[in-house]
Amino acid sequence: MKTLIWITSVVLISVMAACTYGPDSPQGFSLPEGDTVKGEQVFMQYQCLSCHALTGYDDPSLLKEFDIPVPLGGTTSVVKTYAQLVTSVINPSHKLAPRNRYIEEKVSNNDGSSKMRKFNDVMTVQELIDLVAFLQPKYDVKPITYTHYGQYRML
Ligand code: HEC
C-alpha cells in the first residue's frame, strides 16, 4: 500500500511539473478574432510580397528584394503555432528559420538579425490581428483559442 501511495505521488508530481510554464511561455496568448478580408488588404498594403512568396498572390509592381523570395505558409516553415506567427511579424529576428549559408547571407544582416522590415511603428494592432487571421489558415498551425467574452458575462 505504501509503495502505491509513493508511486502515485511521484506520478502526480511529475504531471504537475510538466504543466507549469515559465513567464516566457506562449501559454495563454490570444488575440481577438480578426477579419481575413481586411488582413489580405494589410498583406498587400504593407508589401510583404517584396520579400515573400504566398501561393495565389503576386504584385508585379513591387521591386523584389531577394532572388528567391521567403515562402510564407505551408508546413515547412518555422511557424508552427499561432504565437510563432505573431512573433514572426512583430519580432522577426526572434527565431530565424534554419537554412543553408547561401540563403542565410541573403536574408540576415551581418549581426544575424533578420532583414525583414519592422512594421511595429506603422502597423496598428487591429491590422496585425487581421493580418494574422488572414495568414494563419495558410499555415498548418495549431488552432488558436479565441477569447470569447461571453463566458465572463454575469448571469
Ligand atoms: C524586407 C524584406 C521583408 C519584408 C518586406 C517582409 N518580410 Fe517577412 N521575412 C523576411 C525574411 C528575410 C524572413 C525570414 C527570416 C528567417 O527565417 O531567416 C521573414 C520571415 C517571415 C515570417 C516567418 C516565415 C516562416 O513561415 O517561417 C513571416 C510569417 C513573415 N515574414 C511575415 C511577413 C509579413 C506578414 C510581411 C508584411 C507585413 C513581411 N513578412 C514583410 C523579410 C521580409
PDB file of C-alpha atoms and ligand atoms in Angstrom:
ATOM      1  CA  MET A   1       0.000   0.000   0.000  1.00  0.00           C
ATOM      2  CA  LYS A   2       2.780   2.402   0.948  1.00  0.00           C
ATOM      3  CA  THR A   3       4.525   1.727  -2.352  1.00  0.00           C
ATOM      4  CA  LEU A   4       1.313   2.514  -4.240  1.00  0.00           C
ATOM      5  CA  ILE A   5       0.957   5.883  -2.483  1.00  0.00           C
ATOM      6  CA  TRP A   6       4.600   6.610  -3.185  1.00  0.00           C
ATOM      7  CA  ILE A   7       4.288   5.753  -6.883  1.00  0.00           C
ATOM      8  CA  THR A   8       1.086   7.785  -7.199  1.00  0.00           C
ATOM      9  CA  SER A   9       2.780  10.801  -5.598  1.00  0.00           C
ATOM     10  CA  VAL A  10       5.751  10.593  -7.944  1.00  0.00           C
ATOM     11  CA  VAL A  11       3.463  10.366 -10.978  1.00  0.00           C
ATOM     12  CA  LEU A  12       1.335  13.284  -9.752  1.00  0.00           C
ATOM     13  CA  ILE A  13       4.317  15.481  -9.050  1.00  0.00           C
ATOM     14  CA  SER A  14       5.810  14.803 -12.495  1.00  0.00           C
ATOM     15  CA  VAL A  15       2.492  15.612 -14.186  1.00  0.00           C
ATOM     16  CA  MET A  16       2.194  18.846 -12.225  1.00  0.00           C
ATOM     17  CA  ALA A  17       5.790  19.788 -13.041  1.00  0.00           C
ATOM     18  CA  ALA A  18       5.108  19.257 -16.748  1.00  0.00           C
ATOM     19  CA  CYS A  19       2.108  21.594 -16.560  1.00  0.00           C
ATOM     20  CA  THR A  20       3.929  24.560 -15.080  1.00  0.00           C
ATOM     21  CA  TYR A  21       5.192  27.092 -17.561  1.00  0.00           C
ATOM     22  CA  GLY A  22       7.613  29.964 -17.270  1.00  0.00           C
ATOM     23  CA  PRO A  23       6.947  33.649 -17.901  1.00  0.00           C
ATOM     24  CA  ASP A  24       8.258  33.277 -21.466  1.00  0.00           C
ATOM     25  CA  SER A  25       5.795  30.546 -22.364  1.00  0.00           C
ATOM     26  CA  PRO A  26       3.243  31.395 -25.108  1.00  0.00           C
ATOM     27  CA  GLN A  27       0.624  29.720 -22.936  1.00  0.00           C
ATOM     28  CA  GLY A  28      -2.423  31.935 -22.521  1.00  0.00           C
ATOM     29  CA  PHE A  29      -1.573  34.102 -25.523  1.00  0.00           C
ATOM     30  CA  SER A  30      -4.626  35.066 -27.511  1.00  0.00           C
ATOM     31  CA  LEU A  31      -5.800  37.801 -29.863  1.00  0.00           C
ATOM     32  CA  PRO A  32      -9.411  38.632 -30.623  1.00  0.00           C
ATOM     33  CA  GLU A  33     -10.802  37.140 -33.842  1.00  0.00           C
ATOM     34  CA  GLY A  34      -9.613  39.027 -36.947  1.00  0.00           C
ATOM     35  CA  ASP A  35     -11.105  39.833 -40.333  1.00  0.00           C
ATOM     36  CA  THR A  36      -9.413  37.790 -43.073  1.00  0.00           C
ATOM     37  CA  VAL A  37     -10.575  40.098 -45.890  1.00  0.00           C
ATOM     38  CA  LYS A  38      -9.069  43.129 -44.185  1.00  0.00           C
ATOM     39  CA  GLY A  39      -5.994  41.017 -43.372  1.00  0.00           C
ATOM     40  CA  GLU A  40      -5.485  40.366 -47.079  1.00  0.00           C
ATOM     41  CA  GLN A  41      -5.579  44.141 -47.694  1.00  0.00           C
ATOM     42  CA  VAL A  42      -2.998  44.653 -44.923  1.00  0.00           C
ATOM     43  CA  PHE A  43      -0.785  41.986 -46.515  1.00  0.00           C
ATOM     44  CA  MET A  44      -0.903  43.767 -49.891  1.00  0.00           C
ATOM     45  CA  GLN A  45      -0.675  47.266 -48.427  1.00  0.00           C
ATOM     46  CA  TYR A  46       2.491  46.567 -46.429  1.00  0.00           C
ATOM     47  CA  GLN A  47       4.086  44.988 -49.497  1.00  0.00           C
ATOM     48  CA  CYS A  48       5.011  41.739 -47.821  1.00  0.00           C
ATOM     49  CA  LEU A  49       5.342  40.311 -51.344  1.00  0.00           C
ATOM     50  CA  SER A  50       8.505  42.339 -51.975  1.00  0.00           C
ATOM     51  CA  CYS A  51      10.318  39.707 -49.913  1.00  0.00           C
ATOM     52  CA  HIS A  52       7.831  36.861 -49.624  1.00  0.00           C
ATOM     53  CA  ALA A  53       6.011  34.408 -51.838  1.00  0.00           C
ATOM     54  CA  LEU A  54       2.500  33.291 -50.979  1.00  0.00           C
ATOM     55  CA  THR A  55       0.595  30.856 -53.176  1.00  0.00           C
ATOM     56  CA  GLY A  56      -2.113  32.669 -55.106  1.00  0.00           C
ATOM     57  CA  TYR A  57      -0.713  36.171 -54.555  1.00  0.00           C
ATOM     58  CA  ASP A  58       1.518  38.400 -56.620  1.00  0.00           C
ATOM     59  CA  ASP A  59       2.162  42.074 -57.119  1.00  0.00           C
ATOM     60  CA  PRO A  60       4.316  42.681 -60.230  1.00  0.00           C
ATOM     61  CA  SER A  61       4.589  46.391 -59.373  1.00  0.00           C
ATOM     62  CA  LEU A  62       6.841  45.597 -56.402  1.00  0.00           C
ATOM     63  CA  LEU A  63      10.608  45.609 -56.533  1.00  0.00           C
ATOM     64  CA  LYS A  64      11.684  42.157 -55.331  1.00  0.00           C
ATOM     65  CA  GLU A  65      14.304  42.256 -52.584  1.00  0.00           C
ATOM     66  CA  PHE A  66      15.542  38.662 -52.915  1.00  0.00           C
ATOM     67  CA  ASP A  67      16.199  36.380 -55.910  1.00  0.00           C
ATOM     68  CA  ILE A  68      14.356  33.659 -54.042  1.00  0.00           C
ATOM     69  CA  PRO A  69      11.514  35.106 -52.004  1.00  0.00           C
ATOM     70  CA  VAL A  70      10.973  33.722 -48.493  1.00  0.00           C
ATOM     71  CA  PRO A  71       7.913  31.466 -48.773  1.00  0.00           C
ATOM     72  CA  LEU A  72       5.025  32.013 -46.382  1.00  0.00           C
ATOM     73  CA  GLY A  73       2.550  29.320 -45.410  1.00  0.00           C
ATOM     74  CA  GLY A  74       2.678  25.559 -45.656  1.00  0.00           C
ATOM     75  CA  THR A  75       4.189  23.119 -43.252  1.00  0.00           C
ATOM     76  CA  THR A  76       7.888  23.504 -43.952  1.00  0.00           C
ATOM     77  CA  SER A  77       8.392  26.871 -42.283  1.00  0.00           C
ATOM     78  CA  VAL A  78       9.433  27.559 -38.699  1.00  0.00           C
ATOM     79  CA  VAL A  79       5.971  28.878 -37.940  1.00  0.00           C
ATOM     80  CA  LYS A  80       4.179  26.077 -36.166  1.00  0.00           C
ATOM     81  CA  THR A  81       1.946  27.842 -33.690  1.00  0.00           C
ATOM     82  CA  TYR A  82      -0.248  30.905 -33.650  1.00  0.00           C
ATOM     83  CA  ALA A  83       2.129  32.620 -31.200  1.00  0.00           C
ATOM     84  CA  GLN A  84       5.076  31.997 -33.533  1.00  0.00           C
ATOM     85  CA  LEU A  85       3.188  33.520 -36.434  1.00  0.00           C
ATOM     86  CA  VAL A  86       2.507  36.704 -34.454  1.00  0.00           C
ATOM     87  CA  THR A  87       6.144  36.723 -33.288  1.00  0.00           C
ATOM     88  CA  SER A  88       7.388  36.439 -36.883  1.00  0.00           C
ATOM     89  CA  VAL A  89       5.643  39.703 -37.699  1.00  0.00           C
ATOM     90  CA  ILE A  90       6.410  41.761 -34.600  1.00  0.00           C
ATOM     91  CA  ASN A  91       9.818  40.294 -33.736  1.00  0.00           C
ATOM     92  CA  PRO A  92      11.190  38.744 -36.966  1.00  0.00           C
ATOM     93  CA  SER A  93      14.684  38.090 -35.612  1.00  0.00           C
ATOM     94  CA  HIS A  94      13.397  36.113 -32.647  1.00  0.00           C
ATOM     95  CA  LYS A  95      13.761  32.763 -34.329  1.00  0.00           C
ATOM     96  CA  LEU A  96      15.226  32.567 -37.777  1.00  0.00           C
ATOM     97  CA  ALA A  97      14.452  29.516 -39.813  1.00  0.00           C
ATOM     98  CA  PRO A  98      17.423  27.174 -40.163  1.00  0.00           C
ATOM     99  CA  ARG A  99      18.658  27.400 -43.709  1.00  0.00           C
ATOM    100  CA  ASN A 100      21.804  26.998 -45.742  1.00  0.00           C
ATOM    101  CA  ARG A 101      24.618  29.579 -45.684  1.00  0.00           C
ATOM    102  CA  TYR A 102      23.840  30.975 -49.129  1.00  0.00           C
ATOM    103  CA  ILE A 103      20.273  31.904 -48.220  1.00  0.00           C
ATOM    104  CA  GLU A 104      21.344  32.839 -44.683  1.00  0.00           C
ATOM    105  CA  GLU A 105      23.597  35.608 -46.008  1.00  0.00           C
ATOM    106  CA  LYS A 106      20.817  36.958 -48.188  1.00  0.00           C
ATOM    107  CA  VAL A 107      18.091  37.108 -45.563  1.00  0.00           C
ATOM    108  CA  SER A 108      20.032  38.153 -42.471  1.00  0.00           C
ATOM    109  CA  ASN A 109      22.155  41.162 -41.624  1.00  0.00           C
ATOM    110  CA  ASN A 110      25.777  40.840 -40.523  1.00  0.00           C
ATOM    111  CA  ASP A 111      24.765  40.784 -36.863  1.00  0.00           C
ATOM    112  CA  GLY A 112      22.495  37.803 -37.536  1.00  0.00           C
ATOM    113  CA  SER A 113      19.235  39.739 -37.294  1.00  0.00           C
ATOM    114  CA  SER A 114      16.552  39.274 -39.934  1.00  0.00           C
ATOM    115  CA  LYS A 115      16.360  41.558 -42.945  1.00  0.00           C
ATOM    116  CA  MET A 116      12.626  41.549 -42.558  1.00  0.00           C
ATOM    117  CA  ARG A 117      11.288  45.081 -42.333  1.00  0.00           C
ATOM    118  CA  LYS A 118       9.926  46.124 -38.934  1.00  0.00           C
ATOM    119  CA  PHE A 119       6.324  47.181 -39.000  1.00  0.00           C
ATOM    120  CA  ASN A 120       5.827  47.822 -35.297  1.00  0.00           C
ATOM    121  CA  ASP A 121       5.817  51.593 -35.675  1.00  0.00           C
ATOM    122  CA  VAL A 122       3.427  51.703 -38.589  1.00  0.00           C
ATOM    123  CA  MET A 123       1.070  48.746 -38.285  1.00  0.00           C
ATOM    124  CA  THR A 124      -1.873  49.116 -35.931  1.00  0.00           C
ATOM    125  CA  VAL A 125      -2.781  46.329 -33.543  1.00  0.00           C
ATOM    126  CA  GLN A 126      -6.053  45.830 -35.433  1.00  0.00           C
ATOM    127  CA  GLU A 127      -4.117  45.448 -38.692  1.00  0.00           C
ATOM    128  CA  LEU A 128      -1.879  42.867 -37.032  1.00  0.00           C
ATOM    129  CA  ILE A 129      -4.896  40.930 -35.749  1.00  0.00           C
ATOM    130  CA  ASP A 130      -6.473  40.910 -39.232  1.00  0.00           C
ATOM    131  CA  LEU A 131      -3.168  40.043 -40.915  1.00  0.00           C
ATOM    132  CA  VAL A 132      -2.636  37.064 -38.627  1.00  0.00           C
ATOM    133  CA  ALA A 133      -6.231  35.925 -39.215  1.00  0.00           C
ATOM    134  CA  PHE A 134      -5.510  36.028 -42.955  1.00  0.00           C
ATOM    135  CA  LEU A 135      -2.146  34.265 -42.755  1.00  0.00           C
ATOM    136  CA  GLN A 136      -2.994  31.618 -40.206  1.00  0.00           C
ATOM    137  CA  PRO A 137      -5.074  29.364 -42.474  1.00  0.00           C
ATOM    138  CA  LYS A 138      -2.158  29.350 -44.956  1.00  0.00           C
ATOM    139  CA  TYR A 139      -0.095  27.588 -42.315  1.00  0.00           C
ATOM    140  CA  ASP A 140      -0.591  24.197 -40.865  1.00  0.00           C
ATOM    141  CA  VAL A 141      -0.604  25.639 -37.347  1.00  0.00           C
ATOM    142  CA  LYS A 142      -2.318  24.585 -34.187  1.00  0.00           C
ATOM    143  CA  PRO A 143      -5.720  26.240 -33.903  1.00  0.00           C
ATOM    144  CA  ILE A 144      -5.981  29.177 -31.563  1.00  0.00           C
ATOM    145  CA  THR A 145      -8.343  29.592 -28.702  1.00  0.00           C
ATOM    146  CA  TYR A 146     -10.120  32.866 -29.221  1.00  0.00           C
ATOM    147  CA  THR A 147     -11.175  34.988 -26.296  1.00  0.00           C
ATOM    148  CA  HIS A 148     -14.919  34.534 -26.025  1.00  0.00           C
ATOM    149  CA  TYR A 149     -16.101  37.389 -23.902  1.00  0.00           C
ATOM    150  CA  GLY A 150     -19.485  35.766 -23.399  1.00  0.00           C
ATOM    151  CA  GLN A 151     -18.094  33.486 -20.724  1.00  0.00           C
ATOM    152  CA  TYR A 152     -17.416  36.435 -18.447  1.00  0.00           C
ATOM    153  CA  ARG A 153     -20.995  37.711 -18.602  1.00  0.00           C
ATOM    154  CA  MET A 154     -22.753  37.627 -15.259  1.00  0.00           C
ATOM    155  CA  LEU A 155     -25.869  35.528 -15.312  1.00  0.00           C
TER     156      LEU A 155
HETATM  157  C1  HEC B   1      12.454  43.458 -46.456  1.00  0.00           C
HETATM  158  C2  HEC B   1      12.007  42.100 -46.630  1.00  0.00           C
HETATM  159  C3  HEC B   1      10.772  41.622 -45.889  1.00  0.00           C
HETATM  160  C4  HEC B   1       9.535  42.205 -45.852  1.00  0.00           C
HETATM  161  C5  HEC B   1       9.058  43.490 -46.516  1.00  0.00           C
HETATM  162  C6  HEC B   1       8.698  41.317 -45.079  1.00  0.00           C
HETATM  163  N1  HEC B   1       9.412  40.221 -44.655  1.00  0.00           N
HETATM  164 FE1  HEC B   1       8.728  38.663 -43.558  1.00  0.00          FE
HETATM  165  N2  HEC B   1      10.567  37.831 -43.555  1.00  0.00           N
HETATM  166  C7  HEC B   1      11.662  38.348 -44.230  1.00  0.00           C
HETATM  167  C8  HEC B   1      12.774  37.428 -44.047  1.00  0.00           C
HETATM  168  C9  HEC B   1      14.168  37.626 -44.628  1.00  0.00           C
HETATM  169  C10 HEC B   1      12.283  36.361 -43.263  1.00  0.00           C
HETATM  170  C11 HEC B   1      12.995  35.094 -42.877  1.00  0.00           C
HETATM  171  C12 HEC B   1      13.825  35.196 -41.696  1.00  0.00           C
HETATM  172  C13 HEC B   1      14.399  33.825 -41.493  1.00  0.00           C
HETATM  173  O1  HEC B   1      13.656  32.960 -41.059  1.00  0.00           O
HETATM  174  O2  HEC B   1      15.560  33.663 -41.792  1.00  0.00           O
HETATM  175  C14 HEC B   1      10.883  36.654 -42.966  1.00  0.00           C
HETATM  176  C15 HEC B   1      10.079  35.813 -42.226  1.00  0.00           C
HETATM  177  C16 HEC B   1       8.718  35.991 -42.093  1.00  0.00           C
HETATM  178  C17 HEC B   1       7.824  35.058 -41.468  1.00  0.00           C
HETATM  179  C18 HEC B   1       8.209  33.703 -40.902  1.00  0.00           C
HETATM  180  C19 HEC B   1       8.418  32.816 -42.095  1.00  0.00           C
HETATM  181  C20 HEC B   1       8.039  31.392 -41.892  1.00  0.00           C
HETATM  182  O3  HEC B   1       6.985  30.983 -42.423  1.00  0.00           O
HETATM  183  O4  HEC B   1       8.760  30.681 -41.226  1.00  0.00           O
HETATM  184  C21 HEC B   1       6.564  35.573 -41.536  1.00  0.00           C
HETATM  185  C22 HEC B   1       5.272  34.960 -41.044  1.00  0.00           C
HETATM  186  C23 HEC B   1       6.678  36.846 -42.204  1.00  0.00           C
HETATM  187  N3  HEC B   1       7.998  37.065 -42.528  1.00  0.00           N
HETATM  188  C24 HEC B   1       5.617  37.660 -42.462  1.00  0.00           C
HETATM  189  C25 HEC B   1       5.721  38.881 -43.126  1.00  0.00           C
HETATM  190  C26 HEC B   1       4.587  39.760 -43.358  1.00  0.00           C
HETATM  191  C27 HEC B   1       3.164  39.466 -42.951  1.00  0.00           C
HETATM  192  C28 HEC B   1       5.069  40.856 -44.001  1.00  0.00           C
HETATM  193  C29 HEC B   1       4.302  42.078 -44.416  1.00  0.00           C
HETATM  194  C30 HEC B   1       3.595  42.775 -43.374  1.00  0.00           C
HETATM  195  C31 HEC B   1       6.504  40.647 -44.183  1.00  0.00           C
HETATM  196  N4  HEC B   1       6.858  39.432 -43.636  1.00  0.00           N
HETATM  197  C32 HEC B   1       7.350  41.535 -44.825  1.00  0.00           C
HETATM  198  C33 HEC B   1      11.729  39.507 -44.948  1.00  0.00           C
HETATM  199  C34 HEC B   1      10.686  40.382 -45.144  1.00  0.00           C
END
